[in-house]
Amino acid sequence: MPVIYLETFIEAPIETCFDLARDIDIHMKSTKETNEKAIGGVTSGLLEVGDFVTWEATHLGVKQTLTAQVTAMNRPDWFIDEMVAGAFHSFVHTHRFEEMDGVTLMIDQFIYKAPFGIAGTIANVIFLKRYMHRFLHKRATTLKAIAEEN
């Protein structure tokens, strides 16, 4: 299964970074290019263990919905969300945070399986992994900017 791994250094406290990463409203700000909106489950505020959220967004020119659940959390060090319904065959997104001398290292590990069998595997090689890397990087960059403003 493909893995996307990103490290982002943020000059903000670990608790701030952790809470921003699980904030629905911040997520919508960081994904405004895809017009992402929370339309079901928890639709604002901070996600907690067991919470579901259904997102509506336009990716690759197609309007889609995706439901994810926060399946595990250890504040402020990490949390995991997993797709329960949506365009992917599956995904697990682990968000980790490490504090080092007043700087927080935010680590995104996104493990996924493309839909549509062999066609999805080919799409992944041609464009999907690059698209998802760019999407997650943009989200991390926006979260960093918001955290460092405070």
XYZ file of C-alpha atoms in Angstrom:
150
model
C 0.000 0.000 0.000
C 1.285 3.487 -0.809
C 2.536 5.673 2.043
C 2.851 9.450 2.122
C 5.128 10.759 4.861
C 5.482 14.469 5.637
C 7.415 16.328 8.325
C 6.564 19.929 9.145
C 8.428 22.029 11.725
C 6.155 24.528 13.470
C 7.272 27.281 15.813
C 4.370 26.801 18.228
C 3.621 24.684 21.307
C 2.785 21.026 20.749
C -0.699 21.426 22.300
C -1.547 24.222 19.851
C -0.431 22.157 16.852
C -2.290 19.068 18.067
C -5.544 20.953 18.578
C -5.311 22.775 15.247
C -4.793 19.449 13.440
C -8.059 18.045 14.837
C -10.088 21.250 14.478
C -12.862 20.917 11.873
C -12.959 24.662 11.139
C -9.189 24.814 10.576
C -9.428 21.746 8.326
C -11.963 23.557 6.148
C -9.675 26.629 5.957
C -6.700 24.473 4.997
C -8.625 22.683 2.238
C -10.493 25.605 0.715
C -8.988 24.816 -2.719
C -11.129 21.662 -2.794
C -14.100 23.409 -1.143
C -14.058 20.836 1.665
C -17.024 21.061 4.051
C -18.044 18.980 7.051
C -21.599 17.866 6.280
C -22.217 15.042 8.764
C -21.168 13.770 12.165
C -19.051 16.351 13.969
C -19.196 19.512 11.822
C -17.292 22.027 13.983
C -14.883 22.163 16.890
C -12.303 19.607 17.974
C -12.497 15.933 17.042
C -12.272 13.380 19.860
C -11.798 9.592 19.885
C -14.802 7.862 18.340
C -16.011 10.936 16.442
C -17.085 10.588 12.829
C -17.012 13.374 10.259
C -18.370 13.281 6.717
C -16.612 15.595 4.293
C -17.857 16.859 0.955
C -15.205 18.151 -1.446
C -14.259 18.413 -5.089
C -11.158 16.389 -5.939
C -9.876 15.965 -9.474
C -12.997 17.717 -10.768
C -15.396 15.282 -9.063
C -17.628 16.132 -6.102
C -17.136 13.430 -3.474
C -18.050 12.530 0.080
C -15.826 10.742 2.546
C -16.486 9.671 6.129
C -13.626 9.237 8.586
C -13.487 8.264 12.233
C -10.939 9.207 14.872
C -9.985 5.736 16.081
C -7.223 6.497 18.603
C -5.708 9.491 20.386
C -3.037 10.332 22.940
C -3.109 14.106 23.447
C -0.864 15.927 22.550
C 1.345 13.282 20.952
C -0.758 11.607 18.259
C -4.140 10.722 16.830
C -5.338 8.458 14.048
C -8.239 8.868 11.670
C -9.433 6.158 9.313
C -11.762 6.217 6.338
C -14.995 4.301 6.892
C -16.659 5.276 3.593
C -15.460 7.165 0.544
C -13.473 7.222 -2.655
C -10.441 5.274 -1.427
C -10.511 1.540 -0.858
C -9.093 2.452 2.579
C -6.814 4.865 4.408
C -5.243 5.352 7.820
C -3.883 8.833 8.612
C -1.586 9.028 11.622
C -0.843 12.512 12.967
C 2.185 12.634 15.306
C 3.651 15.565 17.203
C 7.051 15.883 18.876
C 8.265 18.937 20.779
C 11.925 19.865 20.456
C 13.269 23.040 22.090
C 10.034 24.999 21.631
C 9.491 23.798 18.057
C 6.914 21.151 17.202
C 7.588 18.520 14.589
C 4.289 17.494 13.008
C 4.448 14.172 11.187
C 1.737 13.024 8.792
C 1.747 9.401 7.730
C -0.999 8.617 5.237
C -1.299 4.947 4.267
C -3.925 4.227 1.642
C -5.184 1.794 -0.907
C -6.557 3.203 -4.151
C -9.986 2.063 -5.331
C -10.788 0.171 -8.539
C -8.231 -2.635 -8.335
C -5.575 -2.587 -11.050
C -7.012 0.611 -12.577
C -6.587 2.320 -9.183
C -3.037 1.018 -8.915
C -2.212 2.502 -12.314
C -3.919 5.800 -11.390
C -1.860 5.893 -8.211
C 1.385 5.605 -10.169
C 0.320 8.169 -12.768
C -1.171 10.897 -10.553
C -2.944 9.939 -7.288
C 0.075 9.737 -4.972
C 1.427 13.048 -6.273
C -2.019 14.650 -5.898
C -2.437 13.400 -2.314
C 1.078 14.485 -1.349
C 0.381 17.994 -2.652
C -3.012 18.064 -0.853
C -1.525 16.998 2.503
C 1.447 19.346 2.118
C -0.870 22.304 1.481
C -2.911 21.409 4.564
C 0.259 21.133 6.709
C 1.583 24.439 5.396
C -1.672 26.208 6.216
C -1.790 24.682 9.691
C 1.794 25.819 10.257
C 0.959 29.400 9.223
C -2.069 29.522 11.520
C -0.129 28.057 14.474
C 2.754 30.487 14.034
C 0.420 33.521 13.847
C -0.751 32.926 17.429
